[in-house]
C-alpha cells in the first residue's frame, strides 16, 4: 500500500520544486494544505488517521491529534521550534521527530537587524511621513558601538552576534549552556541575566519556548532595562509577557520593541497593535527563498529517512 504523507506549511516547495521532486521518487500519496491557514485541531484529527508521515509548520500537533494517528511514524518540523508538537506524547507513541536545525538561522538574524535598524531609525514612521506628503526628519539613534544583549546563543543567537561585530557593538550574552569558545572567538561576553538587562541598548531573544522560558521577560525584567533600550523577539510569543510589555511601552519604560512572534497568532485582538513604539511582523523570520529552500530539502530528507527505515540526520532530541 502507498504511504501517505501530510504537508502543512504554506511555503513548502513554493520557491523551489526540489522537495517535491525528492518526494516523487517514493510514490507517496501527498496531501498538502493549500488553504493558507494552519489546520485546526479538528481538521488534523480527521486528516492524521491514516497518515504515515507529516511535515508540519506551526499547526498544533497536540496529544489529541496524536492519539488519532494510527500509522504515524514521523513528524518532521519544517523549522526549528517544536513547541507546537506534543513531544512527550510522540515519544510515548514511538513516533520520531525530525527537524531542520540551522536552516533558517541566517534569515532570522537578518530580520533581527532589520528590526533593530527599523526601531533605532524609526523607519516605519519616516515612510509614513513621506507618504503623507510631509518632509520631516526624526532624530534616531545609531546602533554602531551600542551594547547588544543576546539571550540564547544557539544557532540564531550566534548569527546575530556575528552580524553585531560588523557594527562594532559590545556583545553581551546569556544562555543556560554558554558557548565560551564561540564567545572568545568574536569578543562576546557571557553575563548573568540581570547584568544583560541592565546594560544592553538592544535585547534580542533566541530561546526555545519551554516551561522554563515562558514569560522569561516579564514586568520585573522590563523594569530593569534602560528607558532608552529596545527589545526584539523573533523566537516565540510566550517568552515575553505581552501584557507587561504593553505597559512598559505605553509608559515609555523602554524605548521600543519589535515582535515577529506572538502568544496568539495572528494577534488580531492584541492591544500591542495600538502602540506606535513597536514594529510588528507576521512570524516571518524564516520567510526567505534561501531558508525555505533549505528547510524544504532538510524536512524531506528527514521524513524519507524514517519512512524508508534509515537513521535520520536531524532527529530532534530534547536538550538536557
Ligand atoms: N521567527 C521565526 O520565524 C523563527 C523563530 N525561531 C525560534 O527561535 C528559537 C531559537 O532557534 P535556534 O537558535 O535555531 O535554536 P537553538 O536550539 O540553536 O538555540 C537555542 C538556545 O537557547 C538556549 N536555551 C534553551 N533553554 C534555555 C533557558 N531556559 N535559559 C537560557 N538559555 C536557554 C540553548 O542553550 C540554546 O543555546 C527556536 O526555538 C524557535 O522558537 C526559529 C526559527 C525561525
Ligand atoms: O518559527 C519557525 C521555526 O523554525 O521554529
CSV table of C-alpha atoms and ligand atoms in Angstrom, one decimal:
chain,number,residue,atom,x,y,z
A,1,UNK,CA,0.0,0.0,0.0
A,2,UNK,CA,1.2,3.5,-0.8
A,3,UNK,CA,2.4,5.5,2.1
A,4,UNK,CA,0.5,8.7,2.8
A,5,UNK,CA,2.1,11.9,3.9
A,6,UNK,CA,0.6,15.2,5.0
A,7,UNK,CA,2.3,18.5,4.4
A,8,UNK,CA,1.0,21.6,6.2
A,9,UNK,CA,3.4,24.6,5.7
A,10,UNK,CA,2.3,27.2,3.2
A,11,UNK,CA,5.8,28.0,1.9
A,12,UNK,CA,6.8,24.3,1.5
A,13,UNK,CA,8.0,23.7,-2.1
A,14,UNK,CA,6.9,27.2,-3.2
A,15,UNK,CA,10.2,28.8,-4.2
A,16,UNK,CA,11.9,25.5,-5.4
A,17,UNK,CA,10.2,22.4,-6.6
A,18,UNK,CA,13.2,20.2,-5.4
A,19,UNK,CA,11.4,19.0,-2.2
A,20,UNK,CA,8.5,17.7,-4.3
A,21,UNK,CA,11.0,16.2,-6.8
A,22,UNK,CA,12.7,14.3,-3.9
A,23,UNK,CA,9.3,13.0,-2.7
A,24,UNK,CA,8.3,11.9,-6.2
A,25,UNK,CA,10.8,9.0,-6.2
A,26,UNK,CA,8.9,7.3,-3.4
A,27,UNK,CA,5.4,7.5,-4.9
A,28,UNK,CA,3.9,8.6,-1.6
A,29,UNK,CA,0.3,9.8,-1.6
A,30,UNK,CA,0.6,13.5,-0.7
A,31,UNK,CA,-1.9,15.7,1.0
A,32,UNK,CA,-0.9,19.4,1.0
A,33,UNK,CA,-2.6,22.2,2.9
A,34,UNK,CA,-3.4,24.8,0.3
A,35,UNK,CA,-5.7,26.8,2.4
A,36,UNK,CA,-3.1,29.4,3.5
A,37,UNK,CA,-4.1,28.9,7.2
A,38,UNK,CA,-2.7,26.4,9.7
A,39,UNK,CA,-5.1,23.4,10.3
A,40,UNK,CA,-7.4,23.5,13.3
A,41,UNK,CA,-7.1,20.6,15.7
A,42,UNK,CA,-10.4,19.0,14.5
A,43,UNK,CA,-9.1,19.0,10.9
A,44,UNK,CA,-5.8,17.4,11.9
A,45,UNK,CA,-7.6,14.8,14.0
A,46,UNK,CA,-9.5,13.8,10.9
A,47,UNK,CA,-6.6,14.0,8.4
A,48,UNK,CA,-4.0,12.2,10.5
A,49,UNK,CA,-5.8,8.9,10.9
A,50,UNK,CA,-4.2,7.0,8.1
A,51,UNK,CA,-1.1,9.2,7.5
A,52,UNK,CA,2.4,7.7,7.8
A,53,UNK,CA,4.4,10.9,8.0
A,54,UNK,CA,3.7,14.6,8.4
A,55,UNK,CA,5.7,17.7,7.6
A,56,UNK,CA,4.4,20.4,9.9
A,57,UNK,CA,4.8,24.1,10.2
A,58,UNK,CA,3.2,25.9,13.1
A,59,UNK,CA,0.0,23.8,13.3
A,60,UNK,CA,-0.5,22.3,16.8
A,61,UNK,CA,0.2,18.6,17.0
A,62,UNK,CA,-1.5,18.0,20.3
A,63,UNK,CA,-1.8,14.8,22.2
A,64,UNK,CA,-5.5,14.7,21.0
A,65,UNK,CA,-4.2,14.8,17.4
A,66,UNK,CA,-1.6,12.2,18.0
A,67,UNK,CA,-3.9,9.7,19.7
A,68,UNK,CA,-5.9,9.6,16.5
A,69,UNK,CA,-2.8,8.8,14.4
A,70,UNK,CA,-2.9,5.1,13.8
A,71,UNK,CA,0.0,4.8,11.4
A,72,UNK,CA,2.2,7.8,12.1
A,73,UNK,CA,5.9,7.1,12.2
A,74,UNK,CA,7.4,10.5,11.8
A,75,UNK,CA,6.7,14.1,12.5
A,76,UNK,CA,9.0,16.4,10.6
A,77,UNK,CA,9.2,20.0,11.8
A,78,UNK,CA,9.7,22.4,8.9
A,79,UNK,CA,11.8,24.7,11.1
A,80,UNK,CA,13.4,24.7,14.5
A,81,UNK,CA,10.9,25.4,17.3
A,82,UNK,CA,9.0,22.2,18.2
A,83,UNK,CA,6.8,23.9,20.9
A,84,UNK,CA,3.7,23.2,18.8
A,85,UNK,CA,4.3,19.5,19.0
A,86,UNK,CA,3.5,17.3,22.0
A,87,UNK,CA,7.0,15.8,22.0
A,88,UNK,CA,6.3,13.7,25.1
A,89,UNK,CA,3.2,12.1,23.6
A,90,UNK,CA,5.0,11.5,20.3
A,91,UNK,CA,7.9,9.8,22.2
A,92,UNK,CA,5.5,7.7,24.2
A,93,UNK,CA,3.9,6.5,20.9
A,94,UNK,CA,7.3,5.8,19.4
A,95,UNK,CA,6.9,8.5,16.7
A,96,UNK,CA,10.2,10.0,15.6
A,97,UNK,CA,10.6,13.8,15.3
A,98,UNK,CA,13.0,15.3,12.8
A,99,UNK,CA,13.6,19.0,12.3
A,100,UNK,CA,15.7,21.4,10.3
A,101,UNK,CA,18.3,23.0,12.6
A,102,UNK,CA,20.4,25.8,11.2
A,103,UNK,CA,18.3,26.0,8.0
A,104,UNK,CA,16.7,29.4,8.8
A,105,UNK,CA,19.3,30.9,11.2
A,106,UNK,CA,20.8,33.5,8.8
A,107,UNK,CA,17.3,34.7,7.7
A,108,UNK,CA,16.2,35.2,11.3
A,109,UNK,CA,19.4,37.0,12.1
A,110,UNK,CA,18.9,39.3,9.1
A,111,UNK,CA,15.4,40.1,10.3
A,112,UNK,CA,16.7,40.9,13.8
A,113,UNK,CA,19.0,43.6,12.3
A,114,UNK,CA,16.2,44.9,10.0
A,115,UNK,CA,14.1,45.3,13.1
A,116,UNK,CA,16.9,46.8,15.2
A,117,UNK,CA,17.6,49.4,12.5
A,118,UNK,CA,13.9,49.9,11.9
A,119,UNK,CA,13.5,50.7,15.6
A,120,UNK,CA,16.6,52.9,16.0
A,121,UNK,CA,15.9,54.9,12.9
A,122,UNK,CA,12.1,54.8,13.1
A,123,UNK,CA,11.8,53.7,9.5
A,124,UNK,CA,8.1,52.9,9.6
A,125,UNK,CA,7.3,56.4,10.8
A,126,UNK,CA,9.6,58.0,8.3
A,127,UNK,CA,7.9,56.1,5.5
A,128,UNK,CA,4.5,57.3,6.7
A,129,UNK,CA,5.8,60.9,6.8
A,130,UNK,CA,6.8,60.9,3.2
A,131,UNK,CA,3.6,59.0,2.1
A,132,UNK,CA,1.6,61.8,3.8
A,133,UNK,CA,3.3,64.5,1.8
A,134,UNK,CA,5.3,65.7,4.7
A,135,UNK,CA,9.1,66.3,4.8
A,136,UNK,CA,10.1,66.0,8.4
A,137,UNK,CA,13.1,64.2,9.9
A,138,UNK,CA,13.2,62.1,13.0
A,139,UNK,CA,16.4,62.1,15.1
A,140,UNK,CA,17.2,58.5,15.6
A,141,UNK,CA,20.0,56.5,17.2
A,142,UNK,CA,23.0,54.7,15.8
A,143,UNK,CA,23.5,51.1,16.6
A,144,UNK,CA,27.2,51.5,16.0
A,145,UNK,CA,29.2,50.7,19.2
A,146,UNK,CA,26.0,50.3,21.2
A,147,UNK,CA,25.5,47.3,23.5
A,148,UNK,CA,23.5,44.3,22.3
A,149,UNK,CA,22.3,41.6,24.7
A,150,UNK,CA,21.7,38.3,23.1
A,151,UNK,CA,19.5,35.9,25.2
A,152,UNK,CA,20.1,32.4,23.8
A,153,UNK,CA,23.3,31.8,21.9
A,154,UNK,CA,22.3,28.8,19.8
A,155,UNK,CA,22.3,28.8,16.0
A,156,UNK,CA,20.4,32.1,15.6
A,157,UNK,CA,21.9,33.9,18.6
A,158,UNK,CA,25.4,33.3,17.2
A,159,UNK,CA,24.4,34.5,13.7
A,160,UNK,CA,23.1,37.7,15.4
A,161,UNK,CA,26.4,38.0,17.3
A,162,UNK,CA,28.5,37.7,14.2
A,163,UNK,CA,26.4,40.5,12.5
A,164,UNK,CA,26.8,42.7,15.6
A,165,UNK,CA,30.6,42.6,15.2
A,166,UNK,CA,30.1,44.4,11.9
A,167,UNK,CA,28.5,47.3,13.8
A,168,UNK,CA,31.3,47.3,16.4
A,169,UNK,CA,28.8,46.6,19.0
A,170,UNK,CA,29.6,45.5,22.5
A,171,UNK,CA,28.1,42.0,22.7
A,172,UNK,CA,26.7,40.6,26.0
A,173,UNK,CA,25.1,37.2,26.1
A,174,UNK,CA,23.1,34.9,28.4
A,175,UNK,CA,22.5,31.2,27.9
A,176,UNK,CA,21.9,28.2,30.1
A,177,UNK,CA,24.7,26.4,28.2
A,178,UNK,CA,27.3,29.1,27.3
A,179,UNK,CA,29.5,28.5,24.3
A,180,UNK,CA,32.7,30.1,25.5
A,181,UNK,CA,34.8,29.0,22.5
A,182,UNK,CA,32.5,30.9,20.2
A,183,UNK,CA,32.3,33.9,22.6
A,184,UNK,CA,36.1,34.2,22.8
A,185,UNK,CA,36.3,33.9,19.0
A,186,UNK,CA,34.3,37.1,18.5
A,187,UNK,CA,34.7,39.0,21.7
A,188,UNK,CA,31.3,38.2,23.1
A,189,UNK,CA,30.9,38.2,26.9
A,190,UNK,CA,28.6,36.0,28.9
A,191,UNK,CA,27.0,37.8,31.9
A,192,UNK,CA,24.1,37.0,34.2
A,193,UNK,CA,20.5,37.8,33.2
A,194,UNK,CA,20.3,40.9,35.4
A,195,UNK,CA,23.5,42.5,34.1
A,196,UNK,CA,22.5,41.8,30.5
A,197,UNK,CA,19.1,43.5,31.1
A,198,UNK,CA,20.7,46.5,32.9
A,199,UNK,CA,23.5,47.2,30.4
A,200,UNK,CA,22.0,46.5,26.9
A,201,UNK,CA,20.7,49.0,24.4
A,202,UNK,CA,19.2,46.3,22.3
A,203,UNK,CA,18.0,43.0,23.7
A,204,UNK,CA,17.2,40.1,21.4
A,205,UNK,CA,15.6,36.8,22.3
A,206,UNK,CA,16.6,33.5,20.8
A,207,UNK,CA,15.3,30.9,23.2
A,208,UNK,CA,13.0,27.9,22.5
A,209,UNK,CA,9.6,28.2,24.2
A,210,UNK,CA,9.6,25.7,27.2
A,211,UNK,CA,8.2,25.7,30.7
A,212,UNK,CA,11.4,27.3,31.8
A,213,UNK,CA,11.4,30.1,29.2
A,214,UNK,CA,7.7,31.0,29.4
A,215,UNK,CA,7.5,34.7,30.4
A,216,UNK,CA,11.3,34.9,30.6
A,217,UNK,CA,10.8,38.6,30.1
A,218,UNK,CA,8.1,39.8,32.5
A,219,UNK,CA,7.4,43.0,34.4
A,220,UNK,CA,10.5,42.6,36.6
A,221,UNK,CA,12.8,42.2,33.7
A,222,UNK,CA,11.3,45.2,31.8
A,223,UNK,CA,11.7,47.3,34.9
A,224,UNK,CA,15.5,46.6,35.0
A,225,UNK,CA,16.0,47.6,31.3
A,226,UNK,CA,17.2,51.1,30.4
A,227,UNK,CA,14.5,53.6,29.5
A,228,UNK,CA,16.3,54.0,26.1
A,229,UNK,CA,16.5,50.3,25.4
A,230,UNK,CA,14.7,48.3,22.7
A,231,UNK,CA,13.7,44.6,22.9
A,232,UNK,CA,13.3,42.4,19.8
A,233,UNK,CA,11.6,39.0,19.9
A,234,UNK,CA,11.9,36.7,16.9
A,235,UNK,CA,11.8,33.5,19.0
A,236,UNK,CA,8.3,32.7,20.4
A,237,UNK,CA,5.5,34.8,21.7
A,238,UNK,CA,5.2,33.2,25.1
A,239,UNK,CA,8.7,34.2,26.0
A,240,UNK,CA,7.7,37.8,26.7
A,241,UNK,CA,4.7,38.6,28.8
A,242,UNK,CA,2.7,40.7,26.3
A,243,UNK,CA,0.7,42.5,29.0
A,244,UNK,CA,3.8,43.6,30.8
A,245,UNK,CA,5.4,44.6,27.5
A,246,UNK,CA,2.3,46.7,26.6
A,247,UNK,CA,2.6,48.6,30.0
A,248,UNK,CA,6.3,49.1,29.6
A,249,UNK,CA,5.9,50.5,26.1
A,250,UNK,CA,2.8,52.6,26.9
A,251,UNK,CA,4.5,54.2,30.0
A,252,UNK,CA,7.8,54.6,28.0
A,253,UNK,CA,9.6,52.4,30.5
A,254,UNK,CA,11.5,51.2,27.5
A,255,UNK,CA,12.0,53.0,24.1
A,256,UNK,CA,10.6,50.4,21.8
A,257,UNK,CA,10.0,46.8,20.8
A,258,UNK,CA,9.8,44.6,17.7
A,259,UNK,CA,7.9,41.4,17.6
A,260,UNK,CA,7.8,38.7,14.9
A,261,UNK,CA,6.0,36.2,17.2
A,262,UNK,CA,3.0,36.5,19.5
A,263,UNK,CA,1.3,34.5,22.2
A,264,UNK,CA,-1.7,34.2,19.9
A,265,UNK,CA,-1.0,34.3,16.2
A,266,UNK,CA,-2.3,36.3,14.4
A,267,UNK,CA,-2.6,38.9,17.2
A,268,UNK,CA,-5.8,40.4,15.9
A,269,UNK,CA,-7.2,41.5,19.3
A,270,UNK,CA,-3.8,42.5,20.9
A,271,UNK,CA,-3.6,45.9,22.4
A,272,UNK,CA,0.0,46.0,21.3
A,273,UNK,CA,-1.3,46.9,17.8
A,274,UNK,CA,-2.4,50.2,19.2
A,275,UNK,CA,1.1,51.4,20.2
A,276,UNK,CA,3.4,53.4,17.9
A,277,UNK,CA,6.7,52.4,19.6
A,278,UNK,CA,6.5,48.8,18.4
A,279,UNK,CA,7.2,47.2,15.0
A,280,UNK,CA,5.2,44.0,14.2
A,281,UNK,CA,5.9,41.3,11.6
A,282,UNK,CA,3.9,38.2,10.9
A,283,UNK,CA,6.2,35.4,12.1
A,284,UNK,CA,8.3,35.7,9.0
A,285,UNK,CA,11.8,35.2,10.4
A,286,UNK,CA,12.3,32.2,8.2
A,287,UNK,CA,10.4,33.6,5.2
A,288,UNK,CA,13.2,33.9,2.6
A,289,UNK,CA,13.8,31.9,-0.5
A,290,UNK,CA,17.1,30.8,0.9
A,291,UNK,CA,15.7,29.5,4.2
A,292,UNK,CA,12.6,27.9,2.8
A,293,UNK,CA,14.6,26.0,0.2
A,294,UNK,CA,16.9,24.7,2.9
A,295,UNK,CA,14.0,23.8,5.2
A,296,UNK,CA,12.1,22.0,2.5
A,297,UNK,CA,15.1,19.8,1.5
A,298,UNK,CA,16.1,19.0,5.1
A,299,UNK,CA,12.5,18.3,6.0
A,300,UNK,CA,12.0,15.9,3.1
A,301,UNK,CA,15.4,14.2,3.9
A,302,UNK,CA,14.2,13.6,7.5
A,303,UNK,CA,10.8,12.3,6.5
A,304,UNK,CA,12.1,9.9,3.9
A,305,UNK,CA,14.8,8.6,6.2
A,306,UNK,CA,12.3,7.5,8.8
A,307,UNK,CA,9.7,6.2,6.3
A,308,UNK,CA,12.4,4.2,4.4
A,309,UNK,CA,14.0,2.7,7.6
A,310,UNK,CA,17.2,4.8,7.6
A,311,UNK,CA,18.6,6.8,10.5
A,312,UNK,CA,17.6,10.5,10.1
A,313,UNK,CA,20.4,13.0,10.3
A,314,UNK,CA,18.4,15.6,12.2
A,315,UNK,CA,16.5,13.7,14.8
A,316,UNK,CA,15.1,16.1,17.4
A,317,UNK,CA,16.4,15.4,21.0
A,318,UNK,CA,15.4,17.5,24.0
A,319,UNK,CA,18.4,19.5,25.4
A,320,UNK,CA,19.2,18.0,28.9
B,1,LIG,N1,10.6,33.9,13.9
B,1,LIG,C1,10.9,32.8,13.2
B,1,LIG,O1,10.4,32.6,12.1
B,1,LIG,C2,11.8,31.7,13.8
B,1,LIG,C3,11.8,31.5,15.2
B,1,LIG,N2,12.6,30.6,15.7
B,1,LIG,C4,12.6,30.4,17.2
B,1,LIG,O2,14.0,30.7,17.6
B,1,LIG,C5,14.3,29.7,18.6
B,1,LIG,C6,15.8,29.6,18.6
B,1,LIG,O3,16.3,29.0,17.4
B,1,LIG,P1,17.8,28.4,17.3
B,1,LIG,O4,18.8,29.5,17.7
B,1,LIG,O5,17.9,27.8,15.9
B,1,LIG,O6,17.8,27.3,18.4
B,1,LIG,P2,19.0,26.6,19.2
B,1,LIG,O7,18.5,25.4,19.8
B,1,LIG,O8,20.2,26.5,18.3
B,1,LIG,O9,19.3,27.7,20.3
B,1,LIG,C7,18.6,27.9,21.5
B,1,LIG,C8,19.5,28.3,22.6
B,1,LIG,O10,18.7,28.6,23.8
B,1,LIG,C9,19.3,28.1,24.9
B,1,LIG,N3,18.4,27.8,26.0
B,1,LIG,C10,17.4,26.9,26.0
B,1,LIG,N4,16.7,26.9,27.2
B,1,LIG,C11,17.3,28.0,27.9
B,1,LIG,C12,17.0,28.5,29.2
B,1,LIG,N5,16.0,28.0,29.9
B,1,LIG,N6,17.7,29.6,29.6
B,1,LIG,C13,18.7,30.0,28.8
B,1,LIG,N7,19.1,29.5,27.6
B,1,LIG,C14,18.3,28.5,27.1
B,1,LIG,C15,20.1,26.9,24.4
B,1,LIG,O11,21.1,26.5,25.3
B,1,LIG,C16,20.5,27.3,23.0
B,1,LIG,O12,21.8,27.8,23.1
B,1,LIG,C17,13.6,28.4,18.2
B,1,LIG,O13,13.4,27.6,19.3
B,1,LIG,C18,12.3,29.0,17.6
B,1,LIG,O14,11.3,29.0,18.6
B,1,LIG,C19,13.4,29.8,14.9
B,1,LIG,C20,13.4,30.0,13.6
B,1,LIG,C21,12.6,30.9,12.9
B,2,LIG,O1,9.3,29.7,13.7
B,2,LIG,C1,10.0,29.0,13.0
B,2,LIG,C2,10.8,27.9,13.4
B,2,LIG,O2,11.7,27.5,12.6
B,2,LIG,O3,10.7,27.5,14.6
